[in-house]
């Protein structure tokens, strides 16, 4: 990120209103009014552009009103590039690929890896509770599969620049959660010639009804205080579900998916000691390792949830770690 942002102030959990903190209002019909103002960025499909990559929006599923924002390094390298399906964060209730924080990070990552990135504009909760976002992610995978199977009809950016045998699923926060469940669902399908080499989960969003040590230690966290965390899950999970639901609790997900987890491709998990979610992220990493998945972990003591949005040095470090992970797998697949 080229600009530095100031994190929000701390709040006392005993006094804070999570709706006010998140700048949302729940309407009588169950929809949300979202007053969390984040600048949006239009796509830049043709040069010259101030962005490090070209970008454009394409429809995905007309019935669900979903779309993809594509990012292509400019100028594109001559060699074919990996394809990254990206899922943005926001607690399942906020933001879009056009939100500046996610547009800019995808633009920078596409240029630095380099890779073609398809950022999914999935349906948000509570208007569309989980598994709607997972269904949209699956649509994105089927779209990528169709592009790989029918290159003559594929979008020119993919037809001319993507190596479909080098695909990755990536997400931050709620997007990391989506990437995990999208990868599990992908195991039920033959996606060849598309091949998913790895999953990148940056500060993935998981929880549970029993408070973790990090949640209790960081109950008044300035980015993700516990009342706000609880509210986002209550707005996102299926009606009547608690935080021990399979979509939320990694241990519950293991009980449901079992040995299937061991068939996942290599995973990169990034986390920070100042994130209330870090204990659940470590729990997920342990489950994956126990099931035999190759896991590359980067847990550092400093930093906090979404620190890469506010701290350029952390953003650069995360980008380099992701690049190393992607290169380690793409180089192996070329042998």
GROMACS .gro file of C-alpha atoms in nm:
model
  335
    1UNK     CA    1   0.000   0.000   0.000
    2UNK     CA    2   0.130   0.338  -0.090
    3UNK     CA    3  -0.054   0.532   0.176
    4UNK     CA    4  -0.058   0.503   0.552
    5UNK     CA    5  -0.389   0.485   0.731
    6UNK     CA    6  -0.459   0.541   1.099
    7UNK     CA    7  -0.633   0.253   1.277
    8UNK     CA    8  -0.955   0.336   1.463
    9UNK     CA    9  -0.934   0.420   1.833
   10UNK     CA   10  -0.975   0.165   2.110
   11UNK     CA   11  -1.315   0.103   2.266
   12UNK     CA   12  -1.423  -0.052   2.592
   13UNK     CA   13  -1.629  -0.362   2.522
   14UNK     CA   14  -1.856  -0.281   2.815
   15UNK     CA   15  -1.948   0.056   2.667
   16UNK     CA   16  -1.921   0.011   2.293
   17UNK     CA   17  -2.210  -0.041   2.053
   18UNK     CA   18  -2.085  -0.285   1.787
   19UNK     CA   19  -2.333  -0.145   1.532
   20UNK     CA   20  -2.189   0.201   1.589
   21UNK     CA   21  -1.833   0.067   1.579
   22UNK     CA   22  -1.895  -0.103   1.244
   23UNK     CA   23  -2.105   0.192   1.121
   24UNK     CA   24  -2.394  -0.031   1.022
   25UNK     CA   25  -2.767  -0.032   1.094
   26UNK     CA   26  -2.988  -0.339   1.084
   27UNK     CA   27  -3.313  -0.264   0.904
   28UNK     CA   28  -3.653  -0.420   0.983
   29UNK     CA   29  -3.638  -0.631   0.665
   30UNK     CA   30  -3.308  -0.786   0.777
   31UNK     CA   31  -3.090  -0.585   0.541
   32UNK     CA   32  -2.804  -0.360   0.647
   33UNK     CA   33  -2.747   0.008   0.596
   34UNK     CA   34  -2.370   0.036   0.561
   35UNK     CA   35  -2.227   0.373   0.656
   36UNK     CA   36  -1.866   0.251   0.666
   37UNK     CA   37  -1.732   0.480   0.397
   38UNK     CA   38  -1.432   0.343   0.210
   39UNK     CA   39  -1.334   0.501  -0.123
   40UNK     CA   40  -1.401   0.291  -0.430
   41UNK     CA   41  -1.172   0.268  -0.731
   42UNK     CA   42  -1.302   0.229  -1.088
   43UNK     CA   43  -1.133  -0.029  -1.310
   44UNK     CA   44  -0.849   0.085  -1.537
   45UNK     CA   45  -0.875  -0.142  -1.840
   46UNK     CA   46  -0.642   0.047  -2.072
   47UNK     CA   47  -0.308   0.227  -2.031
   48UNK     CA   48  -0.201   0.477  -1.924
   49UNK     CA   49  -0.303   0.408  -1.565
   50UNK     CA   50  -0.176   0.521  -1.228
   51UNK     CA   51  -0.217   0.166  -1.102
   52UNK     CA   52   0.055  -0.099  -1.129
   53UNK     CA   53  -0.187  -0.328  -1.316
   54UNK     CA   54  -0.470  -0.296  -1.562
   55UNK     CA   55  -0.813  -0.391  -1.429
   56UNK     CA   56  -1.162  -0.452  -1.559
   57UNK     CA   57  -1.493  -0.592  -1.432
   58UNK     CA   58  -1.675  -0.887  -1.589
   59UNK     CA   59  -2.007  -1.047  -1.489
   60UNK     CA   60  -2.006  -1.387  -1.321
   61UNK     CA   61  -2.359  -1.500  -1.226
   62UNK     CA   62  -2.638  -1.274  -1.344
   63UNK     CA   63  -2.896  -1.437  -1.117
   64UNK     CA   64  -2.682  -1.369  -0.809
   65UNK     CA   65  -2.558  -1.033  -0.941
   66UNK     CA   66  -2.197  -1.133  -0.885
   67UNK     CA   67  -1.892  -1.025  -1.081
   68UNK     CA   68  -1.514  -1.047  -1.098
   69UNK     CA   69  -1.256  -0.771  -1.113
   70UNK     CA   70  -0.958  -0.889  -1.319
   71UNK     CA   71  -0.605  -0.756  -1.269
   72UNK     CA   72  -0.332  -0.790  -1.530
   73UNK     CA   73   0.027  -0.671  -1.477
   74UNK     CA   74   0.118  -0.384  -1.706
   75UNK     CA   75   0.308  -0.440  -1.918
   76UNK     CA   76   0.239  -0.816  -1.896
   77UNK     CA   77   0.538  -1.053  -1.901
   78UNK     CA   78   0.586  -1.273  -2.203
   79UNK     CA   79   0.559  -1.596  -2.002
   80UNK     CA   80   0.225  -1.740  -1.890
   81UNK     CA   81   0.125  -1.640  -1.537
   82UNK     CA   82  -0.045  -1.804  -1.238
   83UNK     CA   83  -0.414  -1.732  -1.183
   84UNK     CA   84  -0.519  -1.621  -0.835
   85UNK     CA   85  -0.884  -1.625  -0.731
   86UNK     CA   86  -0.903  -1.361  -0.458
   87UNK     CA   87  -1.166  -1.315  -0.187
   88UNK     CA   88  -1.171  -0.985   0.001
   89UNK     CA   89  -1.221  -0.934   0.374
   90UNK     CA   90  -1.486  -0.746   0.569
   91UNK     CA   91  -1.642  -0.994   0.809
   92UNK     CA   92  -1.871  -1.122   0.529
   93UNK     CA   93  -2.077  -0.801   0.563
   94UNK     CA   94  -1.862  -0.521   0.419
   95UNK     CA   95  -1.665  -0.412   0.112
   96UNK     CA   96  -1.625  -0.507  -0.252
   97UNK     CA   97  -1.333  -0.564  -0.493
   98UNK     CA   98  -1.368  -0.196  -0.588
   99UNK     CA   99  -1.302  -0.088  -0.227
  100UNK     CA  100  -0.972   0.099  -0.242
  101UNK     CA  101  -0.795  -0.115   0.018
  102UNK     CA  102  -0.859  -0.434  -0.179
  103UNK     CA  103  -0.833  -0.292  -0.530
  104UNK     CA  104  -0.492  -0.143  -0.455
  105UNK     CA  105  -0.358  -0.454  -0.284
  106UNK     CA  106  -0.469  -0.676  -0.575
  107UNK     CA  107  -0.323  -0.434  -0.828
  108UNK     CA  108   0.011  -0.431  -0.646
  109UNK     CA  109   0.016  -0.807  -0.592
  110UNK     CA  110  -0.066  -0.882  -0.957
  111UNK     CA  111   0.233  -0.670  -1.062
  112UNK     CA  112   0.479  -0.797  -0.801
  113UNK     CA  113   0.417  -1.172  -0.825
  114UNK     CA  114   0.339  -1.138  -1.126
  115UNK     CA  115  -0.001  -1.304  -1.172
  116UNK     CA  116  -0.346  -1.252  -1.313
  117UNK     CA  117  -0.588  -1.196  -1.024
  118UNK     CA  118  -0.964  -1.241  -1.034
  119UNK     CA  119  -1.119  -1.069  -0.730
  120UNK     CA  120  -1.471  -1.191  -0.655
  121UNK     CA  121  -1.757  -0.954  -0.576
  122UNK     CA  122  -1.946  -1.210  -0.366
  123UNK     CA  123  -2.283  -1.157  -0.201
  124UNK     CA  124  -2.271  -1.004   0.146
  125UNK     CA  125  -2.445  -1.099   0.468
  126UNK     CA  126  -2.698  -1.066   0.624
  127UNK     CA  127  -2.892  -1.014   0.301
  128UNK     CA  128  -2.725  -1.333   0.177
  129UNK     CA  129  -2.608  -1.541   0.471
  130UNK     CA  130  -2.349  -1.814   0.443
  131UNK     CA  131  -2.312  -2.033   0.244
  132UNK     CA  132  -2.398  -1.770  -0.023
  133UNK     CA  133  -2.039  -1.641  -0.035
  134UNK     CA  134  -1.910  -1.998  -0.063
  135UNK     CA  135  -2.154  -2.065  -0.348
  136UNK     CA  136  -2.026  -1.753  -0.524
  137UNK     CA  137  -1.667  -1.868  -0.475
  138UNK     CA  138  -1.761  -2.201  -0.630
  139UNK     CA  139  -1.912  -2.014  -0.925
  140UNK     CA  140  -1.577  -1.837  -0.965
  141UNK     CA  141  -1.396  -2.170  -0.968
  142UNK     CA  142  -1.635  -2.309  -1.229
  143UNK     CA  143  -1.579  -1.994  -1.434
  144UNK     CA  144  -1.201  -2.046  -1.416
  145UNK     CA  145  -1.250  -2.411  -1.511
  146UNK     CA  146  -1.455  -2.308  -1.815
  147UNK     CA  147  -1.187  -2.058  -1.917
  148UNK     CA  148  -0.926  -2.334  -1.894
  149UNK     CA  149  -1.132  -2.588  -2.089
  150UNK     CA  150  -1.231  -2.351  -2.368
  151UNK     CA  151  -0.935  -2.117  -2.423
  152UNK     CA  152  -1.064  -2.003  -2.762
  153UNK     CA  153  -1.370  -1.857  -2.589
  154UNK     CA  154  -1.182  -1.742  -2.279
  155UNK     CA  155  -1.138  -1.380  -2.183
  156UNK     CA  156  -0.832  -1.248  -2.374
  157UNK     CA  157  -0.645  -1.165  -2.052
  158UNK     CA  158  -0.671  -1.528  -1.944
  159UNK     CA  159  -0.636  -1.683  -2.289
  160UNK     CA  160  -0.316  -1.491  -2.361
  161UNK     CA  161  -0.154  -1.468  -2.020
  162UNK     CA  162  -0.262  -1.749  -1.780
  163UNK     CA  163  -0.115  -2.092  -1.716
  164UNK     CA  164  -0.423  -2.274  -1.584
  165UNK     CA  165  -0.210  -2.545  -1.425
  166UNK     CA  166  -0.094  -2.281  -1.176
  167UNK     CA  167  -0.404  -2.163  -0.990
  168UNK     CA  168  -0.424  -2.037  -0.631
  169UNK     CA  169  -0.709  -1.947  -0.395
  170UNK     CA  170  -0.635  -1.648  -0.175
  171UNK     CA  171  -0.821  -1.441   0.080
  172UNK     CA  172  -0.778  -1.204   0.371
  173UNK     CA  173  -0.982  -1.231   0.693
  174UNK     CA  174  -1.332  -1.345   0.587
  175UNK     CA  175  -1.181  -1.401   0.243
  176UNK     CA  176  -0.933  -1.646   0.396
  177UNK     CA  177  -1.226  -1.838   0.541
  178UNK     CA  178  -1.393  -1.839   0.197
  179UNK     CA  179  -1.073  -1.963   0.032
  180UNK     CA  180  -1.058  -2.256   0.277
  181UNK     CA  181  -1.413  -2.372   0.212
  182UNK     CA  182  -1.387  -2.309  -0.161
  183UNK     CA  183  -1.082  -2.536  -0.170
  184UNK     CA  184  -1.267  -2.809   0.022
  185UNK     CA  185  -1.561  -2.793  -0.219
  186UNK     CA  186  -1.324  -2.799  -0.517
  187UNK     CA  187  -1.207  -3.145  -0.408
  188UNK     CA  188  -1.546  -3.281  -0.515
  189UNK     CA  189  -1.493  -3.180  -0.878
  190UNK     CA  190  -1.257  -3.260  -1.162
  191UNK     CA  191  -1.138  -2.913  -1.259
  192UNK     CA  192  -0.870  -3.022  -1.505
  193UNK     CA  193  -0.695  -2.870  -1.688
  194UNK     CA  194  -0.729  -2.614  -1.407
  195UNK     CA  195  -0.506  -2.714  -1.116
  196UNK     CA  196  -0.516  -2.554  -0.771
  197UNK     CA  197  -0.159  -2.555  -0.640
  198UNK     CA  198  -0.210  -2.371  -0.314
  199UNK     CA  199  -0.428  -2.173  -0.074
  200UNK     CA  200  -0.319  -1.839   0.072
  201UNK     CA  201  -0.498  -1.738   0.393
  202UNK     CA  202  -0.403  -1.402   0.543
  203UNK     CA  203  -0.539  -1.364   0.898
  204UNK     CA  204  -0.827  -1.602   0.818
  205UNK     CA  205  -1.154  -1.537   0.998
  206UNK     CA  206  -1.256  -1.815   1.239
  207UNK     CA  207  -1.395  -1.827   1.592
  208UNK     CA  208  -1.598  -2.049   1.829
  209UNK     CA  209  -1.838  -2.027   2.120
  210UNK     CA  210  -1.557  -2.089   2.370
  211UNK     CA  211  -1.340  -1.779   2.389
  212UNK     CA  212  -0.980  -1.831   2.287
  213UNK     CA  213  -0.698  -1.683   2.495
  214UNK     CA  214  -0.625  -1.428   2.223
  215UNK     CA  215  -0.991  -1.321   2.206
  216UNK     CA  216  -0.998  -1.267   2.583
  217UNK     CA  217  -0.661  -1.095   2.587
  218UNK     CA  218  -0.765  -0.858   2.308
  219UNK     CA  219  -1.131  -0.814   2.401
  220UNK     CA  220  -1.106  -0.437   2.344
  221UNK     CA  221  -0.897  -0.462   2.026
  222UNK     CA  222  -0.918  -0.144   1.821
  223UNK     CA  223  -0.964  -0.329   1.491
  224UNK     CA  224  -1.176  -0.628   1.592
  225UNK     CA  225  -1.317  -0.592   1.945
  226UNK     CA  226  -1.506  -0.896   2.067
  227UNK     CA  227  -1.858  -0.744   2.046
  228UNK     CA  228  -1.800  -0.647   1.682
  229UNK     CA  229  -1.660  -0.992   1.605
  230UNK     CA  230  -1.964  -1.158   1.763
  231UNK     CA  231  -2.201  -0.930   1.573
  232UNK     CA  232  -2.044  -1.005   1.235
  233UNK     CA  233  -2.075  -1.377   1.294
  234UNK     CA  234  -2.437  -1.341   1.410
  235UNK     CA  235  -2.515  -1.154   1.087
  236UNK     CA  236  -2.331  -1.403   0.866
  237UNK     CA  237  -2.399  -1.755   0.994
  238UNK     CA  238  -2.720  -1.935   0.897
  239UNK     CA  239  -3.021  -1.833   1.104
  240UNK     CA  240  -3.012  -1.999   1.444
  241UNK     CA  241  -2.647  -2.113   1.419
  242UNK     CA  242  -2.388  -2.033   1.685
  243UNK     CA  243  -2.011  -1.988   1.652
  244UNK     CA  244  -1.951  -2.362   1.678
  245UNK     CA  245  -2.101  -2.398   1.332
  246UNK     CA  246  -1.882  -2.567   1.071
  247UNK     CA  247  -1.837  -2.235   0.886
  248UNK     CA  248  -1.690  -2.067   1.193
  249UNK     CA  249  -1.510  -2.317   1.416
  250UNK     CA  250  -1.212  -2.501   1.258
  251UNK     CA  251  -1.260  -2.799   1.493
  252UNK     CA  252  -1.623  -2.830   1.387
  253UNK     CA  253  -1.513  -2.814   1.024
  254UNK     CA  254  -1.264  -3.093   1.085
  255UNK     CA  255  -1.538  -3.310   1.239
  256UNK     CA  256  -1.750  -3.264   0.926
  257UNK     CA  257  -1.482  -3.284   0.656
  258UNK     CA  258  -1.246  -3.530   0.824
  259UNK     CA  259  -0.994  -3.698   0.596
  260UNK     CA  260  -1.101  -3.476   0.307
  261UNK     CA  261  -0.893  -3.197   0.465
  262UNK     CA  262  -0.580  -3.404   0.406
  263UNK     CA  263  -0.639  -3.383   0.031
  264UNK     CA  264  -0.604  -3.005   0.027
  265UNK     CA  265  -0.311  -2.850  -0.160
  266UNK     CA  266  -0.032  -2.662   0.017
  267UNK     CA  267  -0.146  -2.381   0.244
  268UNK     CA  268   0.013  -2.052   0.349
  269UNK     CA  269  -0.128  -1.900   0.669
  270UNK     CA  270  -0.024  -1.554   0.784
  271UNK     CA  271  -0.110  -1.418   1.129
  272UNK     CA  272  -0.016  -1.162   1.393
  273UNK     CA  273   0.017  -1.180   1.770
  274UNK     CA  274  -0.200  -0.873   1.818
  275UNK     CA  275  -0.494  -1.026   1.630
  276UNK     CA  276  -0.779  -1.161   1.849
  277UNK     CA  277  -0.821  -1.436   1.589
  278UNK     CA  278  -0.462  -1.561   1.602
  279UNK     CA  279  -0.532  -1.860   1.830
  280UNK     CA  280  -0.800  -1.990   1.594
  281UNK     CA  281  -0.564  -1.938   1.300
  282UNK     CA  282  -0.301  -2.148   1.477
  283UNK     CA  283  -0.568  -2.408   1.552
  284UNK     CA  284  -0.650  -2.429   1.182
  285UNK     CA  285  -0.282  -2.464   1.093
  286UNK     CA  286  -0.244  -2.750   1.342
  287UNK     CA  287  -0.549  -2.929   1.203
  288UNK     CA  288  -0.410  -2.902   0.850
  289UNK     CA  289  -0.067  -3.025   0.957
  290UNK     CA  290  -0.215  -3.315   1.152
  291UNK     CA  291  -0.408  -3.417   0.842
  292UNK     CA  292  -0.085  -3.419   0.638
  293UNK     CA  293  -0.125  -3.093   0.447
  294UNK     CA  294   0.190  -2.899   0.366
  295UNK     CA  295   0.153  -2.579   0.569
  296UNK     CA  296   0.375  -2.275   0.556
  297UNK     CA  297   0.310  -2.053   0.859
  298UNK     CA  298   0.410  -1.695   0.927
  299UNK     CA  299   0.298  -1.599   1.277
  300UNK     CA  300   0.479  -1.296   1.417
  301UNK     CA  301   0.436  -1.145   1.763
  302UNK     CA  302   0.382  -0.788   1.648
  303UNK     CA  303   0.109  -0.665   1.418
  304UNK     CA  304  -0.269  -0.684   1.442
  305UNK     CA  305  -0.568  -0.783   1.232
  306UNK     CA  306  -0.553  -0.618   0.889
  307UNK     CA  307  -0.223  -0.448   0.978
  308UNK     CA  308  -0.118  -0.461   0.611
  309UNK     CA  309  -0.387  -0.203   0.534
  310UNK     CA  310  -0.228   0.048   0.771
  311UNK     CA  311   0.143  -0.043   0.770
  312UNK     CA  312   0.329  -0.035   0.438
  313UNK     CA  313   0.623  -0.237   0.574
  314UNK     CA  314   0.388  -0.515   0.684
  315UNK     CA  315   0.215  -0.504   0.344
  316UNK     CA  316   0.550  -0.540   0.165
  317UNK     CA  317   0.656  -0.828   0.393
  318UNK     CA  318   0.326  -1.009   0.338
  319UNK     CA  319   0.353  -0.961  -0.037
  320UNK     CA  320   0.704  -1.104  -0.041
  321UNK     CA  321   0.602  -1.406   0.168
  322UNK     CA  322   0.310  -1.474  -0.065
  323UNK     CA  323   0.541  -1.441  -0.365
  324UNK     CA  324   0.788  -1.688  -0.214
  325UNK     CA  325   0.507  -1.937  -0.148
  326UNK     CA  326   0.365  -1.905  -0.500
  327UNK     CA  327   0.708  -1.931  -0.663
  328UNK     CA  328   0.798  -2.239  -0.458
  329UNK     CA  329   0.493  -2.420  -0.594
  330UNK     CA  330   0.491  -2.291  -0.951
  331UNK     CA  331   0.858  -2.381  -0.997
  332UNK     CA  332   0.790  -2.734  -0.870
  333UNK     CA  333   0.495  -2.774  -1.108
  334UNK     CA  334   0.719  -2.679  -1.400
  335UNK     CA  335   0.970  -2.956  -1.330
   0.00000   0.00000   0.00000
